[in-house]
PDB file of C-alpha atoms in Angstrom:
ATOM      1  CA  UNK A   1      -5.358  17.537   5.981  1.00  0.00           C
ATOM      2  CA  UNK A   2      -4.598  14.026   4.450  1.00  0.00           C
ATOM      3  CA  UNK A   3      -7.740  13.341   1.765  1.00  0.00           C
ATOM      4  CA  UNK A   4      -8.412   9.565   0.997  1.00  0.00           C
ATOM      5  CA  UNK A   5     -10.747   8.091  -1.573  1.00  0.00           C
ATOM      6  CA  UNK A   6     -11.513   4.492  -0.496  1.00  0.00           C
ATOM      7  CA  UNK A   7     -13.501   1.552  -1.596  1.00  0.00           C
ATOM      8  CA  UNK A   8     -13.952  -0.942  -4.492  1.00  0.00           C
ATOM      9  CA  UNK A   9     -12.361   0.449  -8.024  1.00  0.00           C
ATOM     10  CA  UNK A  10     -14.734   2.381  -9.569  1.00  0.00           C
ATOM     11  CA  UNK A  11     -16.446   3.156  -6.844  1.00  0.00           C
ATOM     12  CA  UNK A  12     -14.448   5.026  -4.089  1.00  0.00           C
ATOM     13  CA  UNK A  13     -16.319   7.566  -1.674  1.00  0.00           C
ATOM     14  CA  UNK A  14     -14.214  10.727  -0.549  1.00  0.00           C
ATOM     15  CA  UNK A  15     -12.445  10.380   3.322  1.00  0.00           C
ATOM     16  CA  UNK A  16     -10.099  12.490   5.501  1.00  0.00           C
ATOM     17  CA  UNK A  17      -7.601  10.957   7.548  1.00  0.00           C
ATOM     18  CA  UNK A  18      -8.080  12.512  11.301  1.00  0.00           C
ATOM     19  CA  UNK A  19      -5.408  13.214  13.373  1.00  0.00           C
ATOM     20  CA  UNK A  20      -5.691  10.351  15.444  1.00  0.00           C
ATOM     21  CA  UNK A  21      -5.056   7.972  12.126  1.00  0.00           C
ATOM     22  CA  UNK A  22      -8.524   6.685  12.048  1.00  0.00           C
ATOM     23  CA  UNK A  23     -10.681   7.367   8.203  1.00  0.00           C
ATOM     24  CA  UNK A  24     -13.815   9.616   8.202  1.00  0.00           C
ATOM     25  CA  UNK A  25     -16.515   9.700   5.562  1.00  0.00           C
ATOM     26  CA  UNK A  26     -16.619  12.532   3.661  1.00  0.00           C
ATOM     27  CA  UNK A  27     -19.815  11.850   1.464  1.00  0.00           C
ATOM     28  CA  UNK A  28     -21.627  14.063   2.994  1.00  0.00           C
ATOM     29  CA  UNK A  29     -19.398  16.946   2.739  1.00  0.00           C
ATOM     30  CA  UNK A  30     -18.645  16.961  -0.895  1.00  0.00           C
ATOM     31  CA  UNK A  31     -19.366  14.055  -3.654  1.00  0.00           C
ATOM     32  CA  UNK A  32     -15.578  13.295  -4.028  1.00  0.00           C
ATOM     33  CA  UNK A  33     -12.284  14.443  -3.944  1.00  0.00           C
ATOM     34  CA  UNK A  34     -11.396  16.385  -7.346  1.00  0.00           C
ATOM     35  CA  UNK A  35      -9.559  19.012  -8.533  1.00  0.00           C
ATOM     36  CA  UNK A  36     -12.872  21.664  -7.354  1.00  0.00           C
ATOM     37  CA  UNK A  37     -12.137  20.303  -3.429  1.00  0.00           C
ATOM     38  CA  UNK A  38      -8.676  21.805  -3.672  1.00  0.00           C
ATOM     39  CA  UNK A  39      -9.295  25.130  -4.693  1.00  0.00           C
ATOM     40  CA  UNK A  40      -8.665  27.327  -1.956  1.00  0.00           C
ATOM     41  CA  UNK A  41     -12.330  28.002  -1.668  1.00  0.00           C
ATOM     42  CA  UNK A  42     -12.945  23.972  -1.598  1.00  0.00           C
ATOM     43  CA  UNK A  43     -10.070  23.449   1.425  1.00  0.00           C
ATOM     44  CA  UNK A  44     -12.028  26.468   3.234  1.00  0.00           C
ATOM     45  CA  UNK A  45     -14.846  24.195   3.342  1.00  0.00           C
ATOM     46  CA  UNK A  46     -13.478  21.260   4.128  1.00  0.00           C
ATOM     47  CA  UNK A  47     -11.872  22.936   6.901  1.00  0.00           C
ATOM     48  CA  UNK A  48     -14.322  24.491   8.552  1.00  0.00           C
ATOM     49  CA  UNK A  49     -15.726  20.875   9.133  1.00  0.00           C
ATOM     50  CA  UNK A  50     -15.849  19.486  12.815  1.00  0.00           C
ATOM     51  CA  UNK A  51     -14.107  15.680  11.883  1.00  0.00           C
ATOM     52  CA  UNK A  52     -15.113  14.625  15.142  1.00  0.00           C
ATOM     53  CA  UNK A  53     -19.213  14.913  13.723  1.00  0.00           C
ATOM     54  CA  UNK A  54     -18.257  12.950  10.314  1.00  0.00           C
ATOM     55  CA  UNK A  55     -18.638   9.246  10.417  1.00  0.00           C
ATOM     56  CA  UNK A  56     -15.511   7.016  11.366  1.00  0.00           C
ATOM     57  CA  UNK A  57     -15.061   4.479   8.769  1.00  0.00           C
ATOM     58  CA  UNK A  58     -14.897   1.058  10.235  1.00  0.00           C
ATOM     59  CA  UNK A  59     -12.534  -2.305   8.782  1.00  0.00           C
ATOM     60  CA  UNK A  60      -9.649  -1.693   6.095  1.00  0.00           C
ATOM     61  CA  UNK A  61     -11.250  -0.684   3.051  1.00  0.00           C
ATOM     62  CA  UNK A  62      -9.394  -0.636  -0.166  1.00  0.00           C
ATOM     63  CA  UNK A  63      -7.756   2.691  -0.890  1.00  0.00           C
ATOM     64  CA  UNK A  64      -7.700   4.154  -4.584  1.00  0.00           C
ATOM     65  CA  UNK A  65      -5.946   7.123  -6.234  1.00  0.00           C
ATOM     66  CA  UNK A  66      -6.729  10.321  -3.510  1.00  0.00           C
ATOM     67  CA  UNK A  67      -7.824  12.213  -6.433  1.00  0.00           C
ATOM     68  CA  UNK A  68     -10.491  11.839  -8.699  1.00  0.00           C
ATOM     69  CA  UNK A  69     -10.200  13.113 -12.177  1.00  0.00           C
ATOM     70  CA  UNK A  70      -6.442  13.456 -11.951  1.00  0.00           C
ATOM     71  CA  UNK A  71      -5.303  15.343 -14.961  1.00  0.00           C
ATOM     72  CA  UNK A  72      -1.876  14.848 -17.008  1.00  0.00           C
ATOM     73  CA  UNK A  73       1.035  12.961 -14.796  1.00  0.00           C
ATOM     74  CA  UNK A  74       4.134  14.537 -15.779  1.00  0.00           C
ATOM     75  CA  UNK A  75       7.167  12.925 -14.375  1.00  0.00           C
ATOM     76  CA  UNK A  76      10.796  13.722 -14.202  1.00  0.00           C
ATOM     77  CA  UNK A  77      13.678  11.527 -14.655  1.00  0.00           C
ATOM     78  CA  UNK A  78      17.519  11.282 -13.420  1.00  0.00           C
ATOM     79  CA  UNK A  79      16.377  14.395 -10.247  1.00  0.00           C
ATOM     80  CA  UNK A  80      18.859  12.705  -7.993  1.00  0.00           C
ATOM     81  CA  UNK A  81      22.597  12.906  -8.172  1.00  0.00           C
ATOM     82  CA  UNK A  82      22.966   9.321  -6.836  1.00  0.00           C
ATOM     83  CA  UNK A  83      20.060   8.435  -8.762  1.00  0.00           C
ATOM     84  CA  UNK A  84      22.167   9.462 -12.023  1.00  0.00           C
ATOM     85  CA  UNK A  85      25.277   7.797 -11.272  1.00  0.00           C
ATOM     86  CA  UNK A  86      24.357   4.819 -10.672  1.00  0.00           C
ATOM     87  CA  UNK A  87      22.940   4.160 -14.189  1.00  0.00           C
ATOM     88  CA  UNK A  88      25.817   6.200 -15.352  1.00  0.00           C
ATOM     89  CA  UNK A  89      24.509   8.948 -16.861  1.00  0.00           C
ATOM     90  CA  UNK A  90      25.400  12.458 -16.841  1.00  0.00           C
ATOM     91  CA  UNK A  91      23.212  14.852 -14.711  1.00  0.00           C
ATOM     92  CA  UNK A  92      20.976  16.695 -16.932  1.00  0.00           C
ATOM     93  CA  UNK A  93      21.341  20.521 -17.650  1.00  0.00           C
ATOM     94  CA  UNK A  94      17.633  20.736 -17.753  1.00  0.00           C
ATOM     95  CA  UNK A  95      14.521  18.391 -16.171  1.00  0.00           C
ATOM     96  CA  UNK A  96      13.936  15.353 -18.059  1.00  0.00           C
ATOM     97  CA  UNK A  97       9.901  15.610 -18.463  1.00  0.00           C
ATOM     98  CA  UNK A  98       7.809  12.558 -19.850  1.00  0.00           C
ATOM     99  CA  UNK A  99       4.618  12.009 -19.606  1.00  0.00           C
ATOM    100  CA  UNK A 100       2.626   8.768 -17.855  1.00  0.00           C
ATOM    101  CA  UNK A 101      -0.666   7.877 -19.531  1.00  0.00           C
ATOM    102  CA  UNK A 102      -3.761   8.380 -17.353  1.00  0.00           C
ATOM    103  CA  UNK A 103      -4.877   4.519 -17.420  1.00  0.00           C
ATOM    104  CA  UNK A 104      -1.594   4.014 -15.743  1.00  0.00           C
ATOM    105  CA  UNK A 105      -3.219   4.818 -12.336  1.00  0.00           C
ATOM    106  CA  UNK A 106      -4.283   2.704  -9.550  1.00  0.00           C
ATOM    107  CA  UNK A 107      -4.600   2.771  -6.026  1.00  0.00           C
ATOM    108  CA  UNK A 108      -2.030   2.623  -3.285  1.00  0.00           C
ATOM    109  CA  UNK A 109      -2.232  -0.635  -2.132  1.00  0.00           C
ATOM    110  CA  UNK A 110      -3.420  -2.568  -5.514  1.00  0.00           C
ATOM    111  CA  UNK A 111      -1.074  -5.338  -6.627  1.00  0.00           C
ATOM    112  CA  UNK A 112       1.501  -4.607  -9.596  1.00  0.00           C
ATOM    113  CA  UNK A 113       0.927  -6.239 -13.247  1.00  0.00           C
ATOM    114  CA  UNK A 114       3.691  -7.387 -15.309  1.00  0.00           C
ATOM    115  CA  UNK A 115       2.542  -6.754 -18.535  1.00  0.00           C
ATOM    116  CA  UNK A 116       2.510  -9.725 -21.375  1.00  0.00           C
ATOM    117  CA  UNK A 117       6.415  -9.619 -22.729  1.00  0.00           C
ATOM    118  CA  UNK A 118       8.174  -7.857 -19.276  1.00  0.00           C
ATOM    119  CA  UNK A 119      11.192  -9.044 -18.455  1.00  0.00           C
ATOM    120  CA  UNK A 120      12.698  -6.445 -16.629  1.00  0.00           C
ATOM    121  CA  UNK A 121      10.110  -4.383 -14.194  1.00  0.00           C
ATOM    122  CA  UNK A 122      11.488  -1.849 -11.548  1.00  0.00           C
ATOM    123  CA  UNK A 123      10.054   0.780  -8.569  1.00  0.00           C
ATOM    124  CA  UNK A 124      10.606   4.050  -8.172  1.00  0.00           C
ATOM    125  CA  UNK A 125       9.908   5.712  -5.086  1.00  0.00           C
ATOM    126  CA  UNK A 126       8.858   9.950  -5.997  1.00  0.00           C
ATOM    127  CA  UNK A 127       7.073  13.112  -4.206  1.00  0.00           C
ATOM    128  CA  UNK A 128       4.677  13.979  -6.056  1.00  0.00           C
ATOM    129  CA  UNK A 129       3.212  17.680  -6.189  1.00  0.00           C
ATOM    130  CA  UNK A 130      -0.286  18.173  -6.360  1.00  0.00           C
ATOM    131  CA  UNK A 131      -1.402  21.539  -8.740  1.00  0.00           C
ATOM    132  CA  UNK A 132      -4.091  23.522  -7.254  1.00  0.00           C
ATOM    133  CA  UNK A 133      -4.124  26.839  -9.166  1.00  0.00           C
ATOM    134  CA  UNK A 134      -3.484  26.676 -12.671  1.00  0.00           C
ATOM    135  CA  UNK A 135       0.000  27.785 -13.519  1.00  0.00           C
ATOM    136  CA  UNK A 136       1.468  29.042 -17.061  1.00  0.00           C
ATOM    137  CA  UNK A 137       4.902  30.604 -16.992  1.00  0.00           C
ATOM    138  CA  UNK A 138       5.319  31.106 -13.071  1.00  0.00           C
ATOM    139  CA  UNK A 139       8.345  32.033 -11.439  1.00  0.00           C
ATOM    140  CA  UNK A 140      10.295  30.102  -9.482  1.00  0.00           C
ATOM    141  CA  UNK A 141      10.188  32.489  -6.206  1.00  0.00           C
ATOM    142  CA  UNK A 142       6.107  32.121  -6.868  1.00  0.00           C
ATOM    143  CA  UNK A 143       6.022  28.356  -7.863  1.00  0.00           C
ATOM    144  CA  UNK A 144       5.201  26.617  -4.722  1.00  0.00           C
ATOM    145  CA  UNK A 145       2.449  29.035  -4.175  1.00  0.00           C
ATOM    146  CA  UNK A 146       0.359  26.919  -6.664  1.00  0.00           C
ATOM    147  CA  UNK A 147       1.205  23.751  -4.874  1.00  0.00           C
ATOM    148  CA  UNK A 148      -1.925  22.521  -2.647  1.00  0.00           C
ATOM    149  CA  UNK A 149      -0.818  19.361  -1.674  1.00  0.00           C
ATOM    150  CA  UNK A 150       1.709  16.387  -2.164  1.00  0.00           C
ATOM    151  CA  UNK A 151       1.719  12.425  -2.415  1.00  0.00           C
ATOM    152  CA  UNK A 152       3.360   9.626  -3.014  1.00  0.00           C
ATOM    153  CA  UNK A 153       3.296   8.011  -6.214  1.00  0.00           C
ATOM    154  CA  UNK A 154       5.284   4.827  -7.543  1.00  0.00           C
ATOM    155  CA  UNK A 155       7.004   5.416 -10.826  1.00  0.00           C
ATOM    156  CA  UNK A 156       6.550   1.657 -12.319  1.00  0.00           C
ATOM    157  CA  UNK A 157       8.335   1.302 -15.180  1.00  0.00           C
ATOM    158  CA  UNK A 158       9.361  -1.798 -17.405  1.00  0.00           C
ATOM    159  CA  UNK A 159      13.098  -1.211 -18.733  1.00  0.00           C
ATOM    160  CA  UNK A 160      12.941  -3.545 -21.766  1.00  0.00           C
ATOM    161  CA  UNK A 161       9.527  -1.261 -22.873  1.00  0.00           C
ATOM    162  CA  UNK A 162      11.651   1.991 -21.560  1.00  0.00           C
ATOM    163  CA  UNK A 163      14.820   1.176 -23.648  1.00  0.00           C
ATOM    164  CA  UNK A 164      14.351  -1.533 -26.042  1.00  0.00           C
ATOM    165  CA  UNK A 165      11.799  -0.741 -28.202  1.00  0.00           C
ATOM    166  CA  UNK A 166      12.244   3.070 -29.626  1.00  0.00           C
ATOM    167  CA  UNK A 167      13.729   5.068 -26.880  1.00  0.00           C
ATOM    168  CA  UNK A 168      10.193   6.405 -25.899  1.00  0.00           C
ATOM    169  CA  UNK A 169      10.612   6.768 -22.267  1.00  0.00           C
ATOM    170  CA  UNK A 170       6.433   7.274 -22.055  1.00  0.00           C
ATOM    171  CA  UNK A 171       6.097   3.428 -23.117  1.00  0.00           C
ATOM    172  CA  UNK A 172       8.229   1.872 -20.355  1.00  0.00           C
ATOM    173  CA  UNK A 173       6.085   3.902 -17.828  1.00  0.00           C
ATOM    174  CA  UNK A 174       1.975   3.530 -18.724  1.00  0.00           C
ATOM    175  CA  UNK A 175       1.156   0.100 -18.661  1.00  0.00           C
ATOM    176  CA  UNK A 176      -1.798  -0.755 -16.611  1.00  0.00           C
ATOM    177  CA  UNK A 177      -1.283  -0.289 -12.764  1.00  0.00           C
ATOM    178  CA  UNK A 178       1.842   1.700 -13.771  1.00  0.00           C
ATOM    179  CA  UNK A 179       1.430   4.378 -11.792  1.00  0.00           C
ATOM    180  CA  UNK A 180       0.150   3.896  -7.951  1.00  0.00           C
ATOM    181  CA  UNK A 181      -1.090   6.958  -6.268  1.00  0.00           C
ATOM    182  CA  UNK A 182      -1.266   7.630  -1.806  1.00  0.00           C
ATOM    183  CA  UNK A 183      -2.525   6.707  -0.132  1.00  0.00           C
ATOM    184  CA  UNK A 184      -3.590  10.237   0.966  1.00  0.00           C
ATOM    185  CA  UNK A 185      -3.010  14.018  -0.615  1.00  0.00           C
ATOM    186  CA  UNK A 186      -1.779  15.473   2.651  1.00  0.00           C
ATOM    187  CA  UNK A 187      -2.375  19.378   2.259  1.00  0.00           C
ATOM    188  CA  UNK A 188       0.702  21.585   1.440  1.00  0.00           C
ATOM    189  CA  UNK A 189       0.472  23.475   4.663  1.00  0.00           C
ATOM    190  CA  UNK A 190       1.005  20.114   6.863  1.00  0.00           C
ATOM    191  CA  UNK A 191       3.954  19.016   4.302  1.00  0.00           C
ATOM    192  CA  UNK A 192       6.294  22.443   5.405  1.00  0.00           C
ATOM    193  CA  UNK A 193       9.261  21.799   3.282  1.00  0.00           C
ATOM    194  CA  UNK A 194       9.223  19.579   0.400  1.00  0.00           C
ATOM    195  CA  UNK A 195      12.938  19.403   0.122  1.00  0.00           C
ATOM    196  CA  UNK A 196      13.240  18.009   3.972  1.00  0.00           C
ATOM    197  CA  UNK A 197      11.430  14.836   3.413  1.00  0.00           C
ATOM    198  CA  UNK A 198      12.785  11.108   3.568  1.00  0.00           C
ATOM    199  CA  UNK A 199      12.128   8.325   0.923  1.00  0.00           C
ATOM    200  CA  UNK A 200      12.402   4.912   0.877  1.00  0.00           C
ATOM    201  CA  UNK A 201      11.854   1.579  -0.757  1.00  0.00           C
ATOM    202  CA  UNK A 202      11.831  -2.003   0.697  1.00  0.00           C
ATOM    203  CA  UNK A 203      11.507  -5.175  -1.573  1.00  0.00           C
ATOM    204  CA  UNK A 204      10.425  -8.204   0.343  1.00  0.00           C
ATOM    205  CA  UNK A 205      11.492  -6.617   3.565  1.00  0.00           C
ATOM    206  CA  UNK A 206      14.639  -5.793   2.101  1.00  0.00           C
ATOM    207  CA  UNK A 207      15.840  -1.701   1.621  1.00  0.00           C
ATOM    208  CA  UNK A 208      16.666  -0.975  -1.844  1.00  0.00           C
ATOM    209  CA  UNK A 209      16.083   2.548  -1.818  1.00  0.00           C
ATOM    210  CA  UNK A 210      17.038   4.989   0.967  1.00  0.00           C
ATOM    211  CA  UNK A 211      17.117   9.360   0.108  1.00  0.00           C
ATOM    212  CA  UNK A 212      15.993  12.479   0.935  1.00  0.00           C
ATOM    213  CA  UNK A 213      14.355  15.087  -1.586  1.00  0.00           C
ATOM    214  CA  UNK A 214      17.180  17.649  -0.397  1.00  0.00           C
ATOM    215  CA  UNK A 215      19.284  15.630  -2.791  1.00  0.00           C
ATOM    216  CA  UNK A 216      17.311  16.341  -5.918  1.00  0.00           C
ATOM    217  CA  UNK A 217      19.094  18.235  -8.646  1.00  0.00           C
ATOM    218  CA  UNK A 218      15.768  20.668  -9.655  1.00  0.00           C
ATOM    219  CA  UNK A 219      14.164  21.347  -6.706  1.00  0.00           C
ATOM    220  CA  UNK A 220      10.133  21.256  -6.324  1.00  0.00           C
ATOM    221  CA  UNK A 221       9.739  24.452  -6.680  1.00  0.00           C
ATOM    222  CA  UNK A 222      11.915  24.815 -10.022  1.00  0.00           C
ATOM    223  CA  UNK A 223      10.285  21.944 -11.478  1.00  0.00           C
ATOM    224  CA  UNK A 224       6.552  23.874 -11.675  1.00  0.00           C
ATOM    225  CA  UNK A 225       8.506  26.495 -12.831  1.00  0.00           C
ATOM    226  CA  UNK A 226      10.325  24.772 -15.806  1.00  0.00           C
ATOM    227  CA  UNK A 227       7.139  22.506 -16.898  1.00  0.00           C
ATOM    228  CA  UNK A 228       4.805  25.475 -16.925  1.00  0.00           C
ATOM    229  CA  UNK A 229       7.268  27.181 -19.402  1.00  0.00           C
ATOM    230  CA  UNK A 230       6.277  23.971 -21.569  1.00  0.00           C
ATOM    231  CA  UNK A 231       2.613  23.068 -21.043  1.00  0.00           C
ATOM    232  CA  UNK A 232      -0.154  24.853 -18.750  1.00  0.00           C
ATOM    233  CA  UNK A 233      -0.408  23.202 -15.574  1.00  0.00           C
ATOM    234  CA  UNK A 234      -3.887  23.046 -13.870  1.00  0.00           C
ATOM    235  CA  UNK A 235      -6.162  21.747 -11.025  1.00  0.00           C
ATOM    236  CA  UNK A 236      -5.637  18.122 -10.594  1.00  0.00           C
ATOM    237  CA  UNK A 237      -2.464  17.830 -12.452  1.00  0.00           C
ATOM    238  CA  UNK A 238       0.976  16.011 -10.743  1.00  0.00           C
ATOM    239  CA  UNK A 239       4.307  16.486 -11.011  1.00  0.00           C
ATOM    240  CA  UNK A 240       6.324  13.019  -9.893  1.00  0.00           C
ATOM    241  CA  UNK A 241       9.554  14.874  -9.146  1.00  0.00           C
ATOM    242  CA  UNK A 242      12.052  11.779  -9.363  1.00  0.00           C
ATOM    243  CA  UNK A 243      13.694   8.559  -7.816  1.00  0.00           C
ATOM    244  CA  UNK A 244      17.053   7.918  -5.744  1.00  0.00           C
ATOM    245  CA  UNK A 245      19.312   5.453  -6.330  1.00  0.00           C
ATOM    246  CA  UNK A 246      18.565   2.057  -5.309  1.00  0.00           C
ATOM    247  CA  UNK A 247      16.247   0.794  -8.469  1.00  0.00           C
ATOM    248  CA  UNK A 248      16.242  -2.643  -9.685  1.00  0.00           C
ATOM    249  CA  UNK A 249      18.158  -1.242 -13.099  1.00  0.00           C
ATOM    250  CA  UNK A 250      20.658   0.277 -11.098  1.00  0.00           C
ATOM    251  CA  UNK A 251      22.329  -3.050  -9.662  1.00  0.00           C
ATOM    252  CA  UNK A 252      25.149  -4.847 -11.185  1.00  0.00           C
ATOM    253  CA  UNK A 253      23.507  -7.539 -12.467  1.00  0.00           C
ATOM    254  CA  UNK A 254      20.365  -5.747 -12.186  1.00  0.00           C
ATOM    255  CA  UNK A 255      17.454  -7.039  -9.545  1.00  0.00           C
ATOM    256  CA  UNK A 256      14.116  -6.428 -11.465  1.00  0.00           C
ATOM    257  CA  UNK A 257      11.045  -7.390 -10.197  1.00  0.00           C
ATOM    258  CA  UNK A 258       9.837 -10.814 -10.484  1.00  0.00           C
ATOM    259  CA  UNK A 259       5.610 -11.974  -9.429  1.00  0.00           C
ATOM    260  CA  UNK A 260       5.480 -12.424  -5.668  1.00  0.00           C
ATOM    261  CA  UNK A 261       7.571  -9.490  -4.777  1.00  0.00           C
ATOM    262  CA  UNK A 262       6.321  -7.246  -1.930  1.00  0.00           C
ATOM    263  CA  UNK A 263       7.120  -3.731  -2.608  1.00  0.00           C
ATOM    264  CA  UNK A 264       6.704  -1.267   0.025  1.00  0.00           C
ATOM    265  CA  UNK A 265       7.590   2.214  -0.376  1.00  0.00           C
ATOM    266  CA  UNK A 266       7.230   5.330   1.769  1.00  0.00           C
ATOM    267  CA  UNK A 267       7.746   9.418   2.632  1.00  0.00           C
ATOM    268  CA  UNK A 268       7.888  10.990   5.629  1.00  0.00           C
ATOM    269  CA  UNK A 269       4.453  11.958   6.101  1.00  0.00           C
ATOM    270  CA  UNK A 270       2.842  10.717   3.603  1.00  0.00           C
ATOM    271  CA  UNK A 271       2.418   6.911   4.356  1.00  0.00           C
ATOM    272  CA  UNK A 272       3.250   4.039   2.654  1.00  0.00           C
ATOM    273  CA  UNK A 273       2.254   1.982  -0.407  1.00  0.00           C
ATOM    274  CA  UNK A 274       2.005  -1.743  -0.836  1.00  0.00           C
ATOM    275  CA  UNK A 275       2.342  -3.795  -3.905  1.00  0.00           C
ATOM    276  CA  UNK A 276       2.461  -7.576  -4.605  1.00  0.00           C
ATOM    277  CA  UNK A 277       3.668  -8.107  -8.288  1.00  0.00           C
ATOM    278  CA  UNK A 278       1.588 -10.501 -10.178  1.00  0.00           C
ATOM    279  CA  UNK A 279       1.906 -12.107 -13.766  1.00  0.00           C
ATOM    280  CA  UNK A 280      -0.526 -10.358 -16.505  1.00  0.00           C
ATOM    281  CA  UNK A 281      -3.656 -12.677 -16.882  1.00  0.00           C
TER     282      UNK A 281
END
């Protein structure tokens, strides 16, 4: 299943994508799409409903975040070995885990703020998995199991905030409209193989970034694994598992995001987001 939340900010109603592409209302199935709808008990439900019966939603509505009440955002950083090299670091002999605040989060779709004093803002394409059963300590071999669905989610992230100002990686990444979400949650089961899945980045039609998730140095799987040592992990929480090469930082000079940009960015089966980057009222 791909599970949508669309309309204005604030005030989103819960959809499912059918499998002809067109958006059904799910308001009259459940009140929205939160951490209780992916239960296995809330996906039983959902499933067991005829989409050709729910209402087809008609125009483009605005798409927001897929979940409601999302809990913490952890994100990892250097996951790809091309990723790593080309801001010449050494890869890491354990997941880099930070944290991106929950006001971070926007829709999709919604345009991208430069925040008051950013000079040097960047994309970052990531998988994101979706925790559906709360996990504390799991094993690797088990890890996936607690997986219920994945996303897409843009890893925004202003280097001079990231690097210049402390070190605290956190304060680079959780400015407002930081941290995009979707469009959809598309269900674990439809996903198959999260290390088989392409990812890409275009700015202004141009590709900048171009990978697979087979190329990440912790897998999905390890990652739940290793954060749950750390933290519980539970209904509603992500994991953004990492960028490829191919981000504004990583060119020589670097090409950082400046207002007017188009950003596009995409997975294999699991859509694309659009940005336009505009100056901080």
């Amino acid at each position: 299943m791909k599970l949508v939340r669309y309309g204005r900010s604030g005030q989103e109603k819960p959809g499912l994508v059918d499998p002809d592409g067109a958006l059904r209302d799910l308001s009259r199935v459940v009140k929205d799409i939160t951490p209780d709808v992916l239960t296995p008990a809330g996906l039983k439900r959902l499933r067991a409903v005829k989409t050709g019966r729910l209402a087809m939603v008609r125009g483009k509505p605005r798409l927001g975040c897929p979940l409601a009440g999302l809990g913490k955002m952890v994100c990892i950083g250097l996951n790809y070995t091309d990723h790593a090299a080309e801001v010449g670091m050494a890869l890491p002999k354990e997941p880099t885990v930070f944290i991106k605040a929950p006001s971070a989060v926007c829709g999709p779709d919604d345009p991208t703020v430069r925040p008051r004093g950013g000079l040097k803002l960047d994309y970052e394409v990531e998988l994101a998995a979706v925790i559906g059963r709360e996990a504390r300590h799991v094993e690797e071999g088990k890890a996936l199991g607690h997986v219920v669905a994945y996303c897409i989610v843009n890893d925004v992230s202003e280097r001079a905030f990231q690097m210049e100002h402390g070190g605290t990686t956190t304060k680079g990444k959780s400015a407002d409209t930081f941290g995009p979400v979707g469009p959809w949650l598309v269900t674990a089961d439809e996903v198959g193989d999260p290390q088989a899945l392409d990812v890409w980045t275009t700015v202004n039609g141009e590709r900048r970034q171009h990978g697979d998730t087979g190329k990440m140095i912790f897998t999905v799987a390890s990652l739940v694994a290793y954060v749950s040592r750390f933290m519980s992990l539970r209904p509603g929480d992500l994991i953004s598992t990492g960028t490829p090469a191919g981000v504004g930082h990583g060119f020589k000079p670097p090409r950082y995001l400046q207002p007017g940009d188009v950003v596009e960015l995409g997975i294999s089966g699991l859509g694309v987001q659009h940005h336009r980057v505009v100056e901080a009222k």
